[in-house]
XYZ file of N, CA and C in Angstrom:
207
model
N 16.334 6.272 6.513
C 17.293 7.270 6.063
C 16.601 8.487 5.458
N 15.446 8.271 4.764
C 14.736 9.405 4.184
C 14.247 10.369 5.264
N 13.836 9.789 6.387
C 13.345 10.624 7.485
C 14.467 11.538 7.965
N 15.635 10.990 8.151
C 16.757 11.786 8.642
C 17.278 12.748 7.580
N 17.396 12.279 6.360
C 17.987 13.080 5.291
C 17.075 14.235 4.872
N 15.792 13.980 4.754
C 14.884 14.983 4.214
C 13.963 15.594 5.267
N 14.057 15.151 6.491
C 13.205 15.675 7.538
C 11.725 15.362 7.321
N 11.444 14.287 6.589
C 10.068 13.911 6.263
C 9.640 12.761 7.174
N 8.735 13.025 8.110
C 8.301 11.980 9.042
C 7.202 11.069 8.482
N 6.891 11.172 7.201
C 5.797 10.401 6.603
C 6.288 9.069 6.052
N 6.944 8.333 6.883
C 7.443 7.008 6.547
C 6.752 6.049 7.507
N 6.061 5.041 6.969
C 5.243 4.171 7.812
C 6.063 3.514 8.925
N 7.239 3.036 8.608
C 8.070 2.387 9.638
C 8.410 3.394 10.730
N 8.786 4.580 10.324
C 9.122 5.638 11.297
C 7.911 5.972 12.170
N 6.751 6.110 11.548
C 5.530 6.434 12.300
C 5.210 5.331 13.309
N 5.325 4.078 12.885
C 5.046 2.969 13.808
C 6.033 2.957 14.973
N 7.265 3.264 14.695
C 8.265 3.295 15.767
C 7.973 4.432 16.746
N 7.669 5.613 16.210
C 7.463 6.783 17.068
C 6.114 6.761 17.785
N 5.057 6.475 17.050
C 3.711 6.595 17.606
C 3.273 5.361 18.388
N 3.794 4.199 18.025
C 3.388 2.968 18.707
C 4.510 2.357 19.532
N 5.649 3.010 19.541
C 6.763 2.546 20.359
C 7.348 1.212 19.903
N 7.245 0.922 18.625
C 7.746 -0.358 18.103
C 9.258 -0.306 17.903
N 9.875 -1.467 18.015
C 11.289 -1.585 17.637
C 11.341 -1.554 16.114
N 12.526 -1.396 15.556
C 12.662 -1.386 14.104
C 12.134 -2.684 13.510
N 12.522 -3.809 14.086
C 12.079 -5.110 13.570
C 10.554 -5.242 13.634
N 9.967 -4.850 14.744
C 8.518 -4.934 14.910
C 7.810 -3.981 13.950
N 8.344 -2.783 13.788
C 7.742 -1.805 12.878
C 7.818 -2.296 11.433
N 8.929 -2.891 11.057
C 9.059 -3.437 9.706
C 8.039 -4.556 9.480
N 7.897 -5.426 10.455
C 6.945 -6.528 10.348
C 5.513 -5.988 10.224
N 5.170 -5.030 11.087
C 3.815 -4.474 11.053
C 3.558 -3.713 9.754
N 4.529 -2.947 9.297
C 4.365 -2.215 8.038
C 4.143 -3.182 6.878
N 4.878 -4.287 6.873
C 4.703 -5.297 5.826
C 3.298 -5.872 5.875
N 2.805 -6.161 7.067
C 1.447 -6.700 7.223
C 0.400 -5.690 6.746
N 0.580 -4.430 7.079
C -0.367 -3.384 6.666
C -0.384 -3.262 5.143
N 0.798 -3.186 4.538
C 0.879 -3.028 3.087
C 0.305 -4.247 2.373
N 0.612 -5.442 2.866
C 0.073 -6.655 2.243
C -1.444 -6.703 2.345
N -2.001 -6.316 3.483
C -3.454 -6.312 3.656
C -4.110 -5.290 2.722
N -3.515 -4.123 2.600
C -4.067 -3.093 1.708
C -3.982 -3.538 0.251
N -2.891 -4.174 -0.132
C -2.743 -4.664 -1.508
C -3.779 -5.744 -1.806
N -4.020 -6.625 -0.860
C -5.034 -7.666 -1.044
C -6.428 -7.063 -1.164
N -6.719 -6.067 -0.350
C -8.021 -5.407 -0.407
C -8.204 -4.688 -1.744
N -7.161 -4.042 -2.228
C -7.229 -3.369 -3.526
C -7.486 -4.379 -4.635
N -6.772 -5.490 -4.599
C -6.946 -6.512 -5.633
C -8.376 -7.062 -5.614
N -8.894 -7.333 -4.441
C -10.258 -7.860 -4.333
C -11.280 -6.839 -4.833
N -11.111 -5.578 -4.457
C -12.044 -4.528 -4.881
C -11.995 -4.314 -6.390
N -10.796 -4.280 -6.944
C -10.651 -4.074 -8.385
C -11.225 -5.251 -9.157
N -10.987 -6.460 -8.670
C -11.527 -7.647 -9.341
C -13.048 -7.643 -9.320
N -13.624 -7.281 -8.192
C -15.084 -7.226 -8.084
C -15.643 -6.120 -8.975
N -15.014 -4.964 -8.984
C -15.484 -3.852 -9.810
C -15.404 -4.197 -11.292
N -14.381 -4.939 -11.672
C -14.195 -5.288 -13.082
C -15.347 -6.124 -13.615
N -16.002 -6.881 -12.766
C -17.105 -7.735 -13.230
C -18.328 -6.925 -13.664
N -18.353 -5.644 -13.321
C -19.479 -4.783 -13.694
C -19.361 -4.246 -15.114
N -18.255 -4.500 -15.759
C -17.995 -3.938 -17.083
C -17.659 -5.052 -18.068
N -18.053 -4.883 -19.346
C -17.715 -5.897 -20.344
C -16.211 -5.941 -20.597
N -15.735 -7.102 -21.001
C -14.307 -7.284 -21.298
C -13.861 -6.248 -22.329
N -12.724 -5.642 -22.083
C -12.164 -4.659 -22.999
C -12.638 -3.234 -22.763
N -13.612 -3.057 -21.872
C -14.101 -1.708 -21.549
C -12.955 -0.915 -20.917
N -12.895 0.399 -21.179
C -11.811 1.205 -20.603
C -11.671 1.078 -19.081
N -12.775 0.872 -18.376
C -12.697 0.701 -16.917
C -11.929 -0.577 -16.591
N -12.174 -1.640 -17.332
C -11.441 -2.887 -17.103
C -9.950 -2.704 -17.382
N -9.651 -1.988 -18.455
C -8.245 -1.729 -18.800
C -7.579 -0.936 -17.672
N -8.279 0.066 -17.163
C -7.758 0.880 -16.071
C -7.511 0.041 -14.819
N -8.482 -0.784 -14.456
C -8.340 -1.617 -13.263
C -7.187 -2.610 -13.404
N -7.034 -3.196 -14.599
C -5.882 -4.096 -14.820
C -4.575 -3.341 -14.649
N -4.552 -2.113 -15.150
C -3.347 -1.287 -15.011
C -3.005 -1.003 -13.562
N -4.018 -0.723 -12.750
C -3.789 -0.487 -11.327
C -3.168 -1.729 -10.681
N -3.706 -2.889 -11.017
C -3.216 -4.119 -10.390
C -1.816 -4.482 -10.859
N -1.431 -4.059 -12.042
C -0.082 -4.366 -12.536
C 0.957 -3.409 -11.984
N 0.514 -2.260 -11.533
C 1.427 -1.265 -11.009
C 1.958 -1.751 -9.714
């Protein structure tokens, strides 16, 4: 609906449907897989980066904040 209402084509489901010829159901499934994979990669990277800093360091606080968002 955002694509139609605001003329903004920067919606992952819309892009998958238009650029890859996916059905709505297939685009939703693929978008979910992409987002889940990116979230897992972010969590792994943040967890690994956090080990480089002592507990309570501002970098650790920042990384925890990213993961809670």
